[in-house]
Every structure is written in structure tokens, then in C-alpha cells.
Amino acid sequence: MTNNIEQIRPKHLAFNLEVDEKSGTAFGVLLASEVRSKLKRAHIDKALSEASLLEWRIAGSIIDTLLDYYDQKVPCRLAIASRCDATFEVVLSEDHMAAYIDVVPAQGGVDLSVEDLREGLSANLVAADLIDLASLKAVVAAPEARRITVAIGRAAMPGVDSQFISLVAQDSIQPSGEVRAINDSIDHLAGKSYVIVEPRTAIMERLPPKPGKDGYNIFSEALKSSPGIVIPWSRNMTGTFFDKENPEIIYAHITGHPVIFEDGGRIDTSLEFDKIDITTGHVEFDGSVLIKGDVHPDMKVKATGNIFIKGIVERAQVKAGNNLIVDGGVLGDPNMDVPEIGLPEYDCVLEAGGSIEAQYINLAYLNAGKNITVKEYIFNSNLKAGKRVAVGNKGGKGRLVGGETHAVESVTAKTLGSQAYSVTKITLGYSKVVTDLFRKLDFIRDQRVNQAKKLRNLLPPAVPAGSEEIARSKDELHKIRKIESSLLILQDALKEIDRRRRRATPQEHDHPTPFISAKSTSYPNCYLEINGASVRTKTEQQAIIYVKKDGIIVRRK
């Protein structure tokens, strides 16, 4: 860098810019001069601009050295700029399902061409027929490119297992009367008719499994798919039989109410009540239950099949093995104190192994294995659904205000929160078991990483290459080996934690993309969480759908 430095320093120096076009290098030259002059960074930049070299790679630190030599009156010839061609790097995903390109743009040199990129991908064994030409052109046209996807494989799609299709309605396909009166009040006794089937009625059909679809990676290597499997019929299908001519359909053997589950169905003889109160006592039944009126306060109803309630449920506990249908509403204690933080102790509890439906929910706890569907509103309640929560079906008001709601696939309502900015919490995505496992594994992983950092700090610094080894005592060597052994154990522990986290993470094909939707309005102070990402709404939004993207919750376009 300091070639041609003269032993005798001249009285004055003059700056000159020399350009070697062959090597693509610009030199700043300081020569002895009889004339006094000034040299600042601006003078050098002006010389580079006049030589059309500002697009070259400028060595700012070398220019600073040149200026120091000028002040010290030391003649020199330093390379201050260089012409650089564009470069790129091909990056392959760990699973070999995508190829990306990172580009460092040209600085006065030759730009990249599509053919350059093709050759680079080919050198990395990316199949030519999987390279996206439009993406390559976009990379070439962009001033700078970072992780642009230019080739993707196709994941193997697993086959579809046997599917079970219900051939009967479990509740009703025709209402028994109008739900709303003329004055817009709710008629709790209007609702769905109760279905009874006769012997030899077809109940359910099992469709055969479908094969999978093979995929391929970016090297055009085949990825074999797994075929769908035959799911056996449930063993608990009392009251049904198979027809010898069609063993894929089950039929009713007796008169009763059909209870449909994922892998079969059964026929229950049903139990009917006009109401549930102190005259009936608590009810527990192995089958389905129809209640033509209300379930009164402090009462309990439990059935292994479906439960149909034509009236309301007030401060009672109702548990269904399958579906729970309430034509009226669900009311907790109106005098209950609702804390500003957390949830109250609910004395109105509804649980179902299948789905729950109701007109409205107020101050209650609901837990459904599948869906929770509410027509009018949900106020200050705690809901947990194995699949979806939907508020506002069939023309209802669809308001979800206060409390906490958890679902796996989606939560939809017409309005989320209220004009009073009530705290409304909605959690979506993985089941609580998986979420708790993630948090536990992340906590343990952070502890192991911190332990490893502390141990590395205890190790002596590495000996530079070519240097002599430092003589150490037996105790020092023993301590070093012990630390290194502990680091290997921690490394294995981290790998095991990462493996367990990957195994616990639901795959994309396991569930559809979870989302939270407000068809009309989303008010401020809604605390939303989707698969670990969280946000608090701060402004009023109209007709919005929230999804998780790149680790944060965003508005779906």
C-alpha cells in the first residue's frame, strides 16, 4: 500500500488519478510538486466522478490513508478504487426443495446474465426443467437480490385415508318454527326437529382410500408418497348392521336417534324431558337426550350421545359425548364479578365431544371437541374448540366481546371486541398441549445455550496457526477436556430438543392455515395469538382477516 514512498520528503505534493483499465484499478498518486495545493476527500471524489469511476468499489479506508500521507508529505501510489463484476451465490434449502440466489451487484463491472445464473444452478445440480426463467430475469433486472427463489420442488402428497360420510342428519334440516318474533325478541322454543330413523335406514358409508401423489426435489429426485390406508369401522356401533351386498354401508337395526362419529355411528334410544329441574333431578343417560324446555339453575345433564335442548341453559352443567344443541341461549350468573384481569369462576358449563351450538352465550365456559357455533353473541365467556369458533351464522348479530376464546383452525365473528374497548382474548392454532410443550422446550434450550456460552468463556483462547503450543499443567489439561466433554453433551442435548420440537410441530397438511376474522368490525384492545405470534389491536378495523406470516400476525390481503 505504501509503494514508492520517498526517503526525502518534498516541500509540496500534488494529487493525480491514474486508471489501469486492464486490471480495473484506479490509483491515487502523490507526487512531489513545487506548487502548494490542498487535498481533501471532496477533491478525490471529484476526480473519481470526472473519470466516471463513482460506480466502482471505492476503498474509503485507503483514501483516508492517502490523505494522511498527503498531510505528512509522503509520496505514494495507492489503489483507491476497483472495478468489480457482479457475483452471485446459489443457496439450497436443507430439504433440497428450493433453490435461492443472492446477488452482489456489479460496481463498474459486468452485470450478470440469465445464462450466468443458469450455469451456477446447473453447477449445483439443480434440474434445468425446474428453474423458473421469470425469476432469473427478475434477479438480473433487480439492482440487488437477496434470497430470491428460482427453483422449487414439489412435496409428496400423502394419500387420503378412508372417509366416512354420514347419510342422515343428526339434528334437523327443517326448523320447527320461526326463531325471531315480530318484535325482534328470540323465541327460545323455536328450533330444530329431533331426528328419529327407522330400521334399515342407511346411516353411514365408508369411501375407499385414495393413493398419494409422488413429488420431487430440485434435483428431480423422486419423493415417494404414502398411500391412504383403510380405516376400520368403529367397534361401538350398537343398533346398526352391515348389508352383505354392500359392506361399506351401515344401516339402522332399530328405531332411534342416529349418533354419528368419525369412524362410524350408532342408534340410540332417546330419553325425553319437558324440562330439567328439581322435579327430575340430575340426569345421566347412556344415549341421547331431548329436553323440550329449559335446564334450570344448579342442574346437571350428562349423556353419552347427543343432547338437544329446546329452551335455555341457566347456571347449569351439561355434558354430551357427541353434539350439544341449545336452541335458546346459555346464561351464567348475571351478578358474577368479572375481573379486569383473568377469568371468573363460571357456574354455567357446557362440554361436548363433538360440536356445540347455541343462540347466545353469556358468562359461561364451553369446551367442544370440534366446533362452537353461536348465532347472536358471546359475552365474557371462556370457549375452547378443537376446530372452529363461529359467531353470527344465519343472520345473527355475531358479536364476540370479552373473555377468552381458543380454537385450532379459525375464529370468525361479525365484530370482535366492543366500542368500549373491552379486553377480548383470542388464541388460535396449536392445541394448548403443543403450545405448552414448545414453551417448555424453548425454556430448556435457552438454559442449555447459556450454559454452553459460560463454558466456552472458561476455555483458553485458541493458539494461532503456526504458533507454538502453550505448555499447560495436567490440571489445566484435565479442566479443558472436562469443559469440552460438557460442551459435547450440551450440543447433543440441543439437537435432541430441536428434534422433539420438529416432531411436535403440526405439518401444514395437518390443518388449514389458521385465521381470525371480523366480517364487520375489529375494535381496539383485542389480544390475538396465532401459533405463538401475538398482537394487541390498537385501531378500529373494518372487515379484516388476521393470519400469521413470517412469525408475526398480519392482515390477509
Coordinates of C-alpha atoms in Angstrom, one line a residue:
M1 CA 0.0 0.0 0.0
T2 CA 2.9 2.3 0.5
N3 CA 4.9 1.7 -2.7
N4 CA 7.3 4.4 -3.9
I5 CA 7.4 6.2 -0.6
E6 CA 10.4 8.6 -1.0
Q7 CA 13.0 8.7 1.7
I8 CA 13.3 12.6 1.4
R9 CA 10.0 14.3 1.9
P10 CA 9.3 17.0 -0.7
K11 CA 8.1 20.5 0.3
H12 CA 4.8 20.1 -1.5
L13 CA 2.7 17.3 -3.1
A14 CA 0.3 17.1 -6.0
F15 CA -2.5 14.6 -6.3
N16 CA -3.0 12.7 -9.6
L17 CA -5.5 9.9 -10.5
E18 CA -4.2 7.0 -12.6
V19 CA -6.6 4.4 -14.1
D20 CA -5.4 1.0 -15.2
E21 CA -8.3 -0.2 -17.5
K22 CA -6.7 -3.6 -18.0
S23 CA -6.7 -4.5 -14.3
G24 CA -9.7 -2.4 -13.5
T25 CA -7.8 -0.4 -10.8
A26 CA -7.7 3.3 -10.0
F27 CA -4.6 4.6 -8.2
G28 CA -4.3 7.8 -6.2
V29 CA -0.8 9.1 -6.7
L30 CA 1.0 11.7 -4.6
L31 CA 4.0 13.3 -6.4
A32 CA 6.5 15.9 -5.4
S33 CA 5.5 19.4 -6.6
E34 CA 6.9 22.9 -6.5
V35 CA 3.3 24.3 -6.2
R36 CA 1.4 24.3 -3.0
S37 CA -2.1 22.8 -3.2
K38 CA -4.9 21.5 -1.0
L39 CA -6.2 17.9 -1.0
K40 CA -9.5 16.9 0.7
R41 CA -11.8 14.0 0.3
A42 CA -14.0 16.2 -1.9
H43 CA -11.1 16.7 -4.3
I44 CA -10.6 12.9 -4.7
D45 CA -14.4 12.3 -5.1
K46 CA -14.5 15.0 -7.8
A47 CA -11.6 13.3 -9.6
L48 CA -13.3 9.9 -9.4
S49 CA -16.6 11.5 -10.7
E50 CA -14.8 13.2 -13.6
A51 CA -13.3 9.8 -14.5
S52 CA -16.7 8.2 -14.3
L53 CA -15.5 5.9 -11.5
L54 CA -18.0 6.6 -8.8
E55 CA -19.8 3.3 -9.7
W56 CA -16.6 1.4 -8.9
R57 CA -15.9 -0.1 -5.5
I58 CA -14.3 2.8 -3.5
A59 CA -11.8 1.9 -0.8
G60 CA -12.7 4.6 1.8
S61 CA -10.1 3.5 4.3
I62 CA -7.3 3.6 1.7
I63 CA -8.4 7.2 0.7
D64 CA -8.1 8.1 4.4
T65 CA -4.5 6.7 4.4
L66 CA -3.8 8.7 1.2
L67 CA -4.9 11.9 2.9
D68 CA -2.8 11.1 5.9
Y69 CA 0.3 10.7 3.6
Y70 CA -0.6 14.0 2.0
D71 CA -0.6 15.7 5.3
Q72 CA 2.8 14.0 6.2
K73 CA 4.2 14.9 2.7
V74 CA 4.9 11.3 1.9
P75 CA 4.7 10.5 -1.9
C76 CA 2.9 7.3 -2.6
R77 CA 0.7 5.4 -5.1
L78 CA -2.3 3.6 -3.6
A79 CA -5.2 1.7 -5.1
I80 CA -8.3 3.6 -4.1
A81 CA -11.0 2.1 -6.4
S82 CA -11.5 -1.1 -8.3
R83 CA -13.9 -2.3 -11.0
C84 CA -15.9 -5.3 -9.8
D85 CA -18.1 -7.6 -11.7
A86 CA -21.4 -8.8 -10.3
T87 CA -21.3 -12.0 -8.3
F88 CA -23.9 -14.4 -7.0
E89 CA -24.3 -17.3 -4.7
V90 CA -26.7 -20.3 -5.1
V91 CA -28.3 -21.3 -1.8
L92 CA -30.1 -24.6 -1.4
S93 CA -32.7 -25.3 1.3
E94 CA -31.8 -28.1 3.8
D95 CA -34.6 -30.3 2.5
H96 CA -33.5 -29.7 -1.2
M97 CA -37.0 -28.4 -2.0
A98 CA -36.0 -24.9 -3.1
A99 CA -33.0 -23.0 -4.6
Y100 CA -32.3 -19.4 -3.9
I101 CA -29.9 -16.8 -5.4
D102 CA -28.1 -14.0 -3.6
V103 CA -26.6 -11.3 -5.8
V104 CA -23.9 -8.8 -5.1
P105 CA -24.4 -6.1 -7.9
A106 CA -21.7 -5.0 -10.3
Q107 CA -19.6 -1.9 -9.3
G108 CA -18.4 -0.6 -12.6
G109 CA -18.0 -4.1 -14.0
V110 CA -20.0 -6.7 -15.9
D111 CA -23.6 -7.4 -14.9
L112 CA -25.0 -10.9 -14.5
S113 CA -26.9 -12.6 -17.3
V114 CA -29.6 -15.2 -17.2
E115 CA -27.1 -17.7 -18.7
D116 CA -24.7 -17.0 -15.8
L117 CA -27.4 -17.9 -13.3
R118 CA -28.4 -21.0 -15.2
E119 CA -24.8 -22.2 -15.2
G120 CA -24.5 -21.6 -11.5
L121 CA -27.7 -23.5 -10.8
S122 CA -26.5 -26.3 -13.0
A123 CA -23.2 -26.5 -11.2
N124 CA -25.3 -27.1 -8.0
L125 CA -27.1 -29.9 -9.8
V126 CA -30.5 -28.1 -9.9
A127 CA -32.7 -29.7 -12.6
A128 CA -33.0 -27.4 -15.6
D129 CA -36.7 -28.0 -16.1
L130 CA -37.4 -26.8 -12.5
I131 CA -35.6 -23.4 -12.9
D132 CA -38.1 -20.5 -13.2
L133 CA -37.0 -18.3 -16.1
A134 CA -39.2 -15.4 -14.9
S135 CA -37.4 -15.4 -11.5
L136 CA -34.0 -15.5 -13.2
K137 CA -35.0 -12.4 -15.3
A138 CA -36.2 -10.7 -12.2
V139 CA -32.9 -11.4 -10.4
V140 CA -30.9 -9.9 -13.4
A141 CA -33.2 -6.8 -13.6
A142 CA -33.1 -6.1 -9.8
P143 CA -30.4 -3.7 -8.5
E144 CA -29.7 -6.1 -5.7
A145 CA -31.3 -9.5 -4.9
R146 CA -31.4 -11.4 -1.6
R147 CA -32.7 -15.0 -1.3
I148 CA -34.8 -14.9 -4.5
T149 CA -36.5 -18.3 -5.1
V150 CA -35.6 -19.5 -8.5
A151 CA -36.4 -23.2 -8.4
I152 CA -38.8 -25.3 -6.2
G153 CA -39.6 -28.9 -5.9
R154 CA -43.0 -30.5 -5.3
A155 CA -43.6 -32.2 -1.9
A156 CA -45.0 -35.7 -2.0
M157 CA -48.7 -35.5 -1.1
P158 CA -49.9 -38.3 1.2
G159 CA -52.8 -40.3 0.2
V160 CA -56.3 -39.8 1.7
D161 CA -57.4 -42.4 4.2
S162 CA -60.8 -43.9 4.2
Q163 CA -63.5 -41.3 4.6
F164 CA -66.8 -41.8 6.5
I165 CA -69.8 -40.0 5.0
S166 CA -72.9 -39.5 7.1
L167 CA -76.1 -40.4 5.2
V168 CA -78.5 -39.0 7.8
A169 CA -79.0 -35.6 9.6
Q170 CA -78.1 -35.8 13.3
D171 CA -80.1 -32.8 14.2
S172 CA -82.5 -31.1 11.8
I173 CA -82.7 -30.0 8.2
Q174 CA -86.0 -28.2 8.8
P175 CA -86.8 -25.7 11.6
S176 CA -89.9 -26.3 13.6
G177 CA -90.8 -22.6 13.7
E178 CA -89.6 -19.1 13.4
V179 CA -86.7 -18.2 15.7
R180 CA -87.5 -14.5 15.8
A181 CA -90.8 -12.9 16.8
I182 CA -92.1 -9.7 15.2
N183 CA -90.7 -7.5 18.0
D184 CA -87.2 -9.0 17.3
S185 CA -87.2 -11.0 20.5
I186 CA -85.8 -14.5 20.5
D187 CA -88.2 -17.4 20.6
H188 CA -86.3 -19.9 22.7
L189 CA -88.7 -22.8 22.0
A190 CA -88.3 -22.5 18.2
G191 CA -85.5 -24.5 16.7
K192 CA -84.6 -27.9 15.2
S193 CA -86.7 -31.0 14.9
Y194 CA -85.4 -34.2 16.5
V195 CA -84.5 -36.9 14.0
I196 CA -85.6 -40.5 14.5
V197 CA -84.7 -43.2 12.0
E198 CA -86.5 -46.5 11.3
P199 CA -84.9 -49.9 10.8
R200 CA -82.9 -50.5 7.5
T201 CA -82.2 -46.7 7.1
A202 CA -78.8 -46.2 5.6
I203 CA -76.7 -44.4 8.3
M204 CA -73.1 -44.1 7.0
E205 CA -70.9 -45.0 4.1
R206 CA -67.1 -45.6 4.1
L207 CA -65.3 -44.4 0.9
P208 CA -62.2 -46.3 -0.1
P209 CA -58.8 -44.7 0.5
K210 CA -57.1 -42.7 -2.3
P211 CA -53.4 -43.1 -3.4
G212 CA -50.9 -40.4 -2.7
K213 CA -49.1 -38.2 -5.3
D214 CA -45.3 -38.5 -5.7
G215 CA -43.2 -35.4 -5.6
Y216 CA -39.6 -34.4 -6.4
N217 CA -36.9 -32.2 -5.1
I218 CA -34.9 -29.5 -7.0
F219 CA -32.6 -32.3 -8.3
S220 CA -35.6 -34.0 -9.9
E221 CA -35.1 -36.9 -7.5
A222 CA -38.4 -38.7 -6.8
L223 CA -40.1 -38.3 -3.4
K224 CA -42.3 -41.2 -2.8
S225 CA -45.7 -40.6 -1.3
S226 CA -47.5 -42.7 1.2
P227 CA -50.9 -44.2 0.1
G228 CA -54.1 -43.7 2.1
I229 CA -55.0 -46.5 4.4
V230 CA -58.2 -48.3 5.2
I231 CA -59.6 -47.0 8.4
P232 CA -61.5 -49.7 10.2
W233 CA -65.1 -49.2 11.4
S234 CA -65.6 -48.3 15.0
R235 CA -66.4 -51.2 17.3
N236 CA -69.0 -49.2 19.2
M237 CA -71.8 -49.2 16.6
T238 CA -74.8 -50.6 18.6
G239 CA -78.1 -50.6 16.9
T240 CA -76.6 -51.0 13.3
F241 CA -75.8 -53.8 10.9
F242 CA -74.0 -54.3 7.6
D243 CA -75.7 -55.3 4.4
K244 CA -74.0 -58.3 2.8
E245 CA -74.3 -56.8 -0.7
N246 CA -72.6 -53.6 0.4
P247 CA -70.3 -54.0 3.4
E248 CA -69.2 -50.3 3.1
I249 CA -72.6 -49.0 4.4
I250 CA -74.1 -49.4 7.8
Y251 CA -77.9 -49.5 8.4
A252 CA -80.1 -48.8 11.4
H253 CA -81.2 -52.1 13.1
I254 CA -83.7 -50.4 15.5
T255 CA -85.8 -47.3 15.7
G256 CA -83.9 -44.5 17.4
H257 CA -81.7 -41.4 17.1
P258 CA -78.6 -41.7 15.0
V259 CA -75.3 -40.6 16.6
I260 CA -72.6 -40.1 14.1
F261 CA -68.9 -40.1 14.9
E262 CA -65.7 -40.0 12.8
D263 CA -65.4 -43.7 12.1
G264 CA -69.0 -45.0 12.4
G265 CA -72.3 -44.4 14.0
R266 CA -74.8 -46.0 16.4
I267 CA -78.6 -45.8 17.0
D268 CA -79.6 -44.6 20.5
T269 CA -82.9 -45.0 22.1
S270 CA -83.5 -41.4 23.3
L271 CA -84.7 -40.0 26.6
E272 CA -87.2 -37.1 26.6
F273 CA -87.9 -34.5 29.3
D274 CA -90.2 -31.5 29.3
K275 CA -87.6 -29.6 31.4
I276 CA -84.8 -30.3 33.8
D277 CA -85.3 -29.0 37.3
I278 CA -85.7 -30.2 40.9
T279 CA -88.7 -32.4 39.8
T280 CA -86.4 -34.5 37.5
G281 CA -83.2 -34.3 39.4
H282 CA -79.8 -34.5 37.7
V283 CA -79.9 -36.7 34.5
E284 CA -77.2 -39.1 33.4
F285 CA -78.1 -41.3 30.4
D286 CA -76.3 -43.8 28.1
G287 CA -77.7 -42.5 24.8
S288 CA -79.2 -39.2 23.5
V289 CA -81.4 -36.8 25.4
L290 CA -84.1 -34.4 24.2
I291 CA -85.1 -31.6 26.6
K292 CA -88.2 -29.7 25.3
G293 CA -87.8 -26.8 27.7
D294 CA -85.2 -25.2 29.9
V295 CA -82.3 -26.6 32.0
H296 CA -82.8 -24.8 35.3
P297 CA -80.1 -23.4 37.6
D298 CA -77.8 -25.8 39.5
M299 CA -79.0 -28.8 37.5
K300 CA -76.7 -31.3 35.7
V301 CA -77.3 -33.3 32.5
K302 CA -74.9 -35.9 31.1
A303 CA -75.4 -38.1 28.1
T304 CA -73.0 -40.3 26.0
G305 CA -74.8 -39.4 22.8
N306 CA -76.3 -36.1 21.6
I307 CA -78.2 -33.6 23.8
F308 CA -80.9 -31.4 22.4
I309 CA -82.2 -28.5 24.5
K310 CA -85.2 -26.6 23.1
G311 CA -85.0 -23.8 25.8
I312 CA -82.2 -22.1 27.6
V313 CA -79.4 -23.3 29.9
E314 CA -79.1 -21.2 33.0
R315 CA -76.3 -21.7 35.5
A316 CA -76.3 -25.4 34.9
Q317 CA -73.8 -28.1 33.8
V318 CA -74.4 -30.0 30.6
K319 CA -72.1 -32.6 29.1
A320 CA -72.6 -34.5 25.8
G321 CA -70.5 -37.4 24.5
N322 CA -71.2 -36.2 21.0
N323 CA -73.0 -32.9 20.0
L324 CA -74.8 -30.4 22.2
I325 CA -77.5 -28.3 20.6
V326 CA -79.2 -25.5 22.5
D327 CA -82.0 -23.8 20.6
G328 CA -82.1 -21.0 23.2
G329 CA -79.2 -19.3 24.9
V330 CA -76.6 -20.1 27.7
L331 CA -76.7 -17.9 30.7
G332 CA -74.3 -17.7 33.6
D333 CA -74.8 -15.7 36.8
P334 CA -75.5 -12.1 35.9
N335 CA -74.4 -11.0 39.3
M336 CA -70.9 -12.6 38.8
D337 CA -68.0 -10.2 39.3
V338 CA -65.9 -10.2 36.1
P339 CA -62.3 -9.3 37.0
E340 CA -60.3 -6.9 34.8
I341 CA -57.5 -9.4 34.5
G342 CA -58.2 -13.2 34.2
L343 CA -61.5 -15.0 34.1
P344 CA -64.2 -15.6 36.8
E345 CA -65.3 -18.9 38.2
Y346 CA -68.0 -20.0 35.8
D347 CA -71.0 -21.8 37.3
C348 CA -72.5 -22.5 33.8
V349 CA -70.5 -25.2 32.0
L350 CA -71.2 -26.9 28.6
E351 CA -69.0 -29.6 27.3
A352 CA -69.3 -31.8 24.1
G353 CA -67.1 -34.4 22.5
G354 CA -68.4 -33.1 19.1
S355 CA -69.8 -29.6 18.5
I356 CA -71.8 -27.1 20.5
E357 CA -74.5 -24.8 19.0
A358 CA -76.4 -22.0 20.8
Q359 CA -78.3 -18.8 20.2
Y360 CA -76.1 -16.8 22.5
I361 CA -73.5 -17.2 25.3
N362 CA -73.1 -15.0 28.4
L363 CA -70.8 -15.7 31.3
A364 CA -70.2 -19.4 30.6
Y365 CA -67.5 -21.9 30.0
L366 CA -67.8 -24.0 26.8
N367 CA -65.5 -26.8 25.6
A368 CA -66.1 -28.6 22.3
G369 CA -64.0 -31.3 20.6
K370 CA -64.9 -29.9 17.3
N371 CA -66.8 -26.6 16.6
I372 CA -68.7 -24.0 18.6
T373 CA -71.3 -22.1 16.6
V374 CA -73.3 -19.2 18.1
K375 CA -75.8 -17.1 16.3
E376 CA -76.1 -13.8 18.3
Y377 CA -73.3 -13.1 20.7
I378 CA -70.7 -14.3 23.1
F379 CA -70.1 -12.1 26.2
N380 CA -67.3 -12.5 28.8
S381 CA -67.1 -16.3 28.4
N382 CA -64.3 -18.9 28.1
L383 CA -64.5 -21.0 24.9
K384 CA -62.3 -23.9 23.8
A385 CA -62.9 -25.6 20.4
G386 CA -60.9 -28.4 18.8
K387 CA -61.5 -26.9 15.4
R388 CA -63.5 -23.7 14.8
V389 CA -65.5 -21.0 16.7
A390 CA -68.1 -19.2 14.5
V391 CA -70.3 -16.3 15.8
G392 CA -73.0 -14.7 13.6
N393 CA -74.3 -17.6 11.5
K394 CA -77.7 -17.4 9.8
G395 CA -78.1 -13.6 10.0
G396 CA -77.3 -13.3 13.7
K397 CA -75.5 -10.3 15.2
G398 CA -72.3 -12.2 15.6
R399 CA -70.6 -10.3 18.4
L400 CA -67.6 -11.7 20.4
V401 CA -66.9 -9.5 23.4
G402 CA -64.6 -10.1 26.3
G403 CA -63.4 -13.3 27.9
E404 CA -61.1 -15.8 26.2
T405 CA -61.6 -17.9 23.1
H406 CA -59.3 -20.7 21.9
A407 CA -59.6 -22.7 18.7
V408 CA -57.3 -24.6 16.4
E409 CA -58.4 -23.7 12.9
S410 CA -60.3 -20.4 13.0
V411 CA -62.4 -17.9 14.9
T412 CA -64.9 -15.9 12.9
A413 CA -67.4 -13.2 14.0
K414 CA -69.0 -10.1 12.6
T415 CA -67.5 -7.9 15.4
L416 CA -64.5 -8.6 17.7
G417 CA -64.4 -6.6 20.9
S418 CA -66.6 -3.6 21.5
Q419 CA -66.9 0.2 21.3
A420 CA -66.0 0.3 25.0
Y421 CA -62.6 -1.4 24.0
S422 CA -63.3 -4.4 26.3
V423 CA -60.3 -6.7 26.6
T424 CA -61.0 -9.7 24.3
K425 CA -58.5 -12.5 24.1
I426 CA -58.4 -14.9 21.2
T427 CA -55.8 -17.7 20.9
L428 CA -55.6 -19.8 17.7
G429 CA -53.5 -22.6 16.3
Y430 CA -51.8 -25.5 18.1
S431 CA -53.5 -27.1 20.9
K432 CA -52.6 -25.9 24.4
V433 CA -50.7 -29.1 25.0
V434 CA -48.4 -28.4 22.0
T435 CA -48.0 -24.7 22.9
D436 CA -47.1 -25.6 26.5
L437 CA -44.6 -28.2 25.1
F438 CA -43.0 -25.5 22.8
R439 CA -42.6 -23.1 25.7
K440 CA -41.1 -25.7 27.9
L441 CA -38.6 -26.9 25.2
D442 CA -37.7 -23.2 24.4
F443 CA -37.0 -22.5 28.1
I444 CA -34.8 -25.6 28.4
R445 CA -33.0 -24.8 25.2
D446 CA -32.2 -21.2 26.4
Q447 CA -30.8 -22.7 29.6
R448 CA -28.6 -25.1 27.7
V449 CA -27.3 -22.3 25.3
N450 CA -26.4 -20.1 28.2
Q451 CA -24.6 -23.0 29.9
A452 CA -22.6 -23.6 26.7
K453 CA -21.7 -19.9 26.5
K454 CA -20.4 -19.8 30.0
L455 CA -18.3 -23.0 29.4
R456 CA -16.8 -21.6 26.2
N457 CA -15.7 -18.5 28.1
L458 CA -13.8 -20.7 30.5
L459 CA -11.7 -22.2 27.7
P460 CA -8.3 -20.6 27.0
P461 CA -8.1 -18.8 23.6
A462 CA -7.2 -20.8 20.6
V463 CA -3.5 -20.9 19.6
P464 CA -2.9 -19.0 16.3
A465 CA -1.9 -21.1 13.3
G466 CA 1.8 -21.6 13.1
S467 CA 2.4 -20.6 16.8
E468 CA 3.9 -23.0 19.3
E469 CA 1.6 -24.8 21.6
I470 CA 1.3 -23.4 25.1
A471 CA 2.6 -25.7 27.8
R472 CA -0.1 -26.5 30.3
S473 CA -0.2 -28.4 33.6
K474 CA -2.1 -31.7 34.0
D475 CA -4.8 -29.9 36.0
E476 CA -5.3 -27.3 33.2
L477 CA -5.5 -30.0 30.5
H478 CA -7.9 -32.0 32.7
K479 CA -10.1 -29.0 33.1
I480 CA -10.1 -28.2 29.4
R481 CA -11.0 -31.8 28.5
K482 CA -13.8 -31.7 31.1
I483 CA -15.2 -28.5 29.6
E484 CA -15.0 -29.8 26.1
S485 CA -16.8 -33.0 27.1
S486 CA -19.5 -31.0 28.8
L487 CA -19.9 -28.9 25.6
L488 CA -20.4 -32.1 23.5
I489 CA -23.1 -33.3 26.0
L490 CA -24.8 -29.9 25.7
Q491 CA -24.6 -30.0 21.9
D492 CA -26.3 -33.4 21.9
A493 CA -29.0 -32.1 24.3
L494 CA -29.7 -29.1 21.9
K495 CA -30.0 -31.5 19.0
E496 CA -32.5 -33.6 20.9
I497 CA -34.5 -30.6 21.9
D498 CA -34.7 -29.4 18.3
R499 CA -35.7 -32.9 17.2
R500 CA -38.5 -33.0 19.7
R501 CA -39.7 -29.6 18.6
R502 CA -39.8 -30.6 14.9
R503 CA -41.7 -33.8 15.7
A504 CA -44.3 -31.8 17.8
T505 CA -44.8 -29.1 15.2
P506 CA -48.0 -29.8 13.2
Q507 CA -47.4 -30.2 9.5
E508 CA -49.0 -27.8 7.0
H509 CA -51.2 -30.5 5.6
D510 CA -52.5 -31.4 9.1
H511 CA -54.5 -28.3 9.5
P512 CA -55.6 -25.5 7.2
T513 CA -54.0 -22.1 7.7
P514 CA -55.5 -20.7 10.9
F515 CA -57.1 -17.3 10.8
I516 CA -59.2 -14.8 12.9
S517 CA -61.9 -13.0 11.0
A518 CA -64.1 -9.9 11.8
K519 CA -66.5 -9.6 8.9
S520 CA -67.7 -6.2 10.1
T521 CA -65.5 -4.6 12.7
S522 CA -62.5 -5.4 14.9
Y523 CA -62.2 -3.0 17.8
P524 CA -59.1 -2.0 19.8
N525 CA -57.9 -4.0 22.8
C526 CA -58.3 -7.4 21.3
Y527 CA -55.4 -9.6 22.2
L528 CA -54.8 -12.0 19.3
E529 CA -52.4 -15.0 19.3
I530 CA -51.8 -17.4 16.3
N531 CA -49.4 -20.3 16.8
G532 CA -47.3 -18.4 19.3
A533 CA -47.3 -15.0 17.5
S534 CA -49.3 -12.3 19.3
V535 CA -50.5 -8.8 18.8
R536 CA -52.9 -6.3 20.5
T537 CA -55.2 -4.4 18.2
K538 CA -54.8 -0.6 18.7
T539 CA -57.1 0.8 16.0
E540 CA -60.6 0.0 14.7
Q541 CA -60.5 -2.1 11.5
Q542 CA -63.3 -2.9 9.1
A543 CA -63.8 -6.4 7.5
I544 CA -60.4 -7.8 8.4
I545 CA -58.8 -11.3 8.5
Y546 CA -55.7 -11.9 10.7
V547 CA -53.2 -14.6 9.8
K548 CA -49.6 -15.4 10.9
K549 CA -46.9 -14.7 8.3
D550 CA -43.1 -14.7 8.8
G551 CA -43.6 -15.0 12.6
I552 CA -46.0 -12.1 13.1
I553 CA -49.7 -11.5 12.8
V554 CA -50.7 -9.5 9.7
R555 CA -53.8 -8.6 7.8
R556 CA -54.5 -11.1 5.0
K557 CA -54.9 -9.4 1.6

